[in-house]
Amino acid sequence: MNRFKVILSVLAGCLPTTACASDMAAPAVAATVIDVKVLRAESGLLRYVQFSTESDYPCVRIEVIQPTQAWRVSAQRDICEIEGSGGSPLSFAEDMAFIEFTEVSLKKAQLQFTVNYSPRFGSGEYRSRCVVRVEQSGTLEQPECSATTRF
């Protein structure tokens, strides 16, 4: 299978050796998925999946995919909350009126992204820069976010 088909298969969330053969229909992508990115890392590929903040599962999922091991997902981390401006955790589902993820990139084995949000109760918009380290073993660390700033 050529490289283009493999990348499309990974973006679609299926394994190129199974359900995405060229003569088969691609699997349906969940309607709750609003953004998918695939980035190349030393330990394989990173797939970043953002689910709709209006769904029952308003999280971001990060997966490490091993292309040399039949496209196996070797690690997965779901991020469903971040530390708020007061230091307490803020749930994407329960504490946020608006949330947006921007500037998603991979630099030096770190997945970096910015979270812009408005709390459900209270006013204003806030921003925090977050990093998820990808260990050489392929495991994903907990996200570490910078101090939240109001803008």
GROMACS .gro file of C-alpha atoms in nm:
model
  151
    1MET     CA    1   0.000   0.000   0.000
    2ASN     CA    2   0.149   0.333  -0.093
    3ARG     CA    3   0.236   0.598   0.164
    4PHE     CA    4  -0.059   0.825   0.069
    5LYS     CA    5  -0.315   0.547   0.132
    6VAL     CA    6  -0.148   0.460   0.463
    7ILE     CA    7  -0.167   0.821   0.585
    8LEU     CA    8  -0.532   0.844   0.481
    9SER     CA    9  -0.600   0.518   0.664
   10VAL     CA   10  -0.440   0.648   0.983
   11LEU     CA   11  -0.639   0.972   0.960
   12ALA     CA   12  -0.959   0.771   0.915
   13GLY     CA   13  -0.872   0.569   1.224
   14CYS     CA   14  -0.848   0.229   1.063
   15LEU     CA   15  -0.570  -0.013   1.004
   16PRO     CA   16  -0.445  -0.026   0.644
   17THR     CA   17  -0.415  -0.404   0.660
   18THR     CA   18  -0.780  -0.463   0.749
   19ALA     CA   19  -1.090  -0.254   0.682
   20CYS     CA   20  -0.939   0.004   0.450
   21ALA     CA   21  -0.848  -0.209   0.152
   22SER     CA   22  -0.886  -0.010  -0.170
   23ASP     CA   23  -1.191  -0.210  -0.282
   24MET     CA   24  -1.380  -0.156   0.046
   25ALA     CA   25  -1.569   0.147   0.171
   26ALA     CA   26  -1.394   0.352   0.437
   27PRO     CA   27  -1.541   0.323   0.786
   28ALA     CA   28  -1.769   0.598   0.908
   29VAL     CA   29  -1.598   0.866   1.112
   30ALA     CA   30  -1.785   0.949   1.430
   31ALA     CA   31  -1.987   1.270   1.401
   32THR     CA   32  -1.842   1.384   1.733
   33VAL     CA   33  -1.489   1.407   1.586
   34ILE     CA   34  -1.418   1.763   1.475
   35ASP     CA   35  -1.040   1.759   1.419
   36VAL     CA   36  -0.775   1.495   1.348
   37LYS     CA   37  -0.404   1.546   1.300
   38VAL     CA   38  -0.126   1.294   1.247
   39LEU     CA   39   0.230   1.394   1.335
   40ARG     CA   40   0.551   1.197   1.294
   41ALA     CA   41   0.739   1.125   1.619
   42GLU     CA   42   1.055   0.927   1.693
   43SER     CA   43   0.852   0.650   1.853
   44GLY     CA   44   0.604   0.624   1.563
   45LEU     CA   45   0.311   0.843   1.466
   46LEU     CA   46   0.100   1.061   1.693
   47ARG     CA   47  -0.270   1.088   1.620
   48TYR     CA   48  -0.449   1.384   1.779
   49VAL     CA   49  -0.830   1.356   1.781
   50GLN     CA   50  -1.053   1.634   1.910
   51PHE     CA   51  -1.412   1.548   1.991
   52SER     CA   52  -1.688   1.808   1.977
   53THR     CA   53  -1.721   2.011   2.294
   54GLU     CA   54  -2.098   1.980   2.251
   55SER     CA   55  -2.089   1.599   2.260
   56ASP     CA   56  -2.110   1.368   2.560
   57TYR     CA   57  -1.733   1.319   2.531
   58PRO     CA   58  -1.571   1.665   2.485
   59CYS     CA   59  -1.213   1.544   2.514
   60VAL     CA   60  -0.889   1.533   2.317
   61ARG     CA   61  -0.738   1.189   2.252
   62ILE     CA   62  -0.370   1.144   2.176
   63GLU     CA   63  -0.246   0.809   2.046
   64VAL     CA   64   0.097   0.669   1.960
   65ILE     CA   65   0.072   0.447   1.653
   66GLN     CA   66   0.343   0.195   1.563
   67PRO     CA   67   0.370   0.161   1.183
   68THR     CA   68   0.626  -0.119   1.213
   69GLN     CA   69   0.389  -0.321   1.435
   70ALA     CA   70   0.088  -0.350   1.202
   71TRP     CA   71  -0.025   0.005   1.289
   72ARG     CA   72  -0.094  -0.087   1.649
   73VAL     CA   73  -0.198   0.187   1.893
   74SER     CA   74   0.068   0.142   2.160
   75ALA     CA   75  -0.033   0.427   2.391
   76GLN     CA   76  -0.336   0.647   2.439
   77ARG     CA   77  -0.411   0.945   2.660
   78ASP     CA   78  -0.749   1.118   2.687
   79ILE     CA   79  -0.743   1.478   2.806
   80CYS     CA   80  -1.080   1.583   2.947
   81GLU     CA   81  -0.972   1.854   3.189
   82ILE     CA   82  -0.696   2.107   3.248
   83GLU     CA   83  -0.582   2.307   3.547
   84GLY     CA   84  -0.779   2.630   3.575
   85SER     CA   85  -0.664   2.977   3.672
   86GLY     CA   86  -0.717   2.901   4.043
   87GLY     CA   87  -0.517   2.578   4.026
   88SER     CA   88  -0.817   2.345   4.044
   89PRO     CA   89  -0.906   2.110   3.758
   90LEU     CA   90  -1.161   2.230   3.503
   91SER     CA   91  -1.366   1.963   3.328
   92PHE     CA   92  -1.428   2.019   2.956
   93ALA     CA   93  -1.778   1.869   3.001
   94GLU     CA   94  -1.892   2.037   3.321
   95ASP     CA   95  -1.694   2.358   3.374
   96MET     CA   96  -1.654   2.509   3.027
   97ALA     CA   97  -1.896   2.714   2.816
   98PHE     CA   98  -1.646   2.731   2.527
   99ILE     CA   99  -1.320   2.554   2.451
  100GLU     CA  100  -1.088   2.568   2.152
  101PHE     CA  101  -0.760   2.390   2.081
  102THR     CA  102  -0.513   2.570   1.856
  103GLU     CA  103  -0.146   2.564   1.756
  104VAL     CA  104  -0.115   2.183   1.771
  105SER     CA  105   0.244   2.084   1.692
  106LEU     CA  106   0.514   1.832   1.774
  107LYS     CA  107   0.854   1.963   1.884
  108LYS     CA  108   1.132   1.759   2.041
  109ALA     CA  109   0.908   1.466   2.142
  110GLN     CA  110   0.648   1.699   2.292
  111LEU     CA  111   0.297   1.746   2.161
  112GLN     CA  112   0.219   2.113   2.219
  113PHE     CA  113  -0.116   2.290   2.194
  114THR     CA  114  -0.296   2.598   2.321
  115VAL     CA  115  -0.629   2.578   2.501
  116ASN     CA  116  -0.858   2.882   2.482
  117TYR     CA  117  -1.168   2.863   2.700
  118SER     CA  118  -1.447   3.044   2.878
  119PRO     CA  119  -1.573   2.903   3.205
  120ARG     CA  120  -1.939   2.804   3.224
  121PHE     CA  121  -1.984   3.016   3.533
  122GLY     CA  122  -1.805   3.348   3.543
  123SER     CA  123  -1.682   3.568   3.263
  124GLY     CA  124  -1.387   3.621   3.036
  125GLU     CA  125  -1.169   3.410   2.812
  126TYR     CA  126  -0.858   3.229   2.925
  127ARG     CA  127  -0.559   3.072   2.753
  128SER     CA  128  -0.313   2.805   2.856
  129ARG     CA  129  -0.027   2.643   2.663
  130CYS     CA  130  -0.003   2.267   2.721
  131VAL     CA  131   0.262   2.002   2.656
  132VAL     CA  132   0.230   1.623   2.650
  133ARG     CA  133   0.570   1.453   2.652
  134VAL     CA  134   0.619   1.144   2.440
  135GLU     CA  135   0.870   0.916   2.609
  136GLN     CA  136   1.120   0.723   2.398
  137SER     CA  137   0.940   0.405   2.507
  138GLY     CA  138   0.629   0.542   2.334
  139THR     CA  139   0.431   0.623   2.648
  140LEU     CA  140   0.245   0.952   2.691
  141GLU     CA  141   0.287   1.163   3.001
  142GLN     CA  142   0.012   1.365   3.170
  143PRO     CA  143  -0.034   1.708   3.012
  144GLU     CA  144   0.149   1.996   3.173
  145CYS     CA  145  -0.009   2.337   3.116
  146SER     CA  146   0.138   2.679   3.171
  147ALA     CA  147  -0.023   2.928   3.402
  148THR     CA  148  -0.360   3.029   3.268
  149THR     CA  149  -0.383   3.387   3.143
  150ARG     CA  150  -0.691   3.596   3.081
  151PHE     CA  151  -0.724   3.770   2.746
   0.00000   0.00000   0.00000
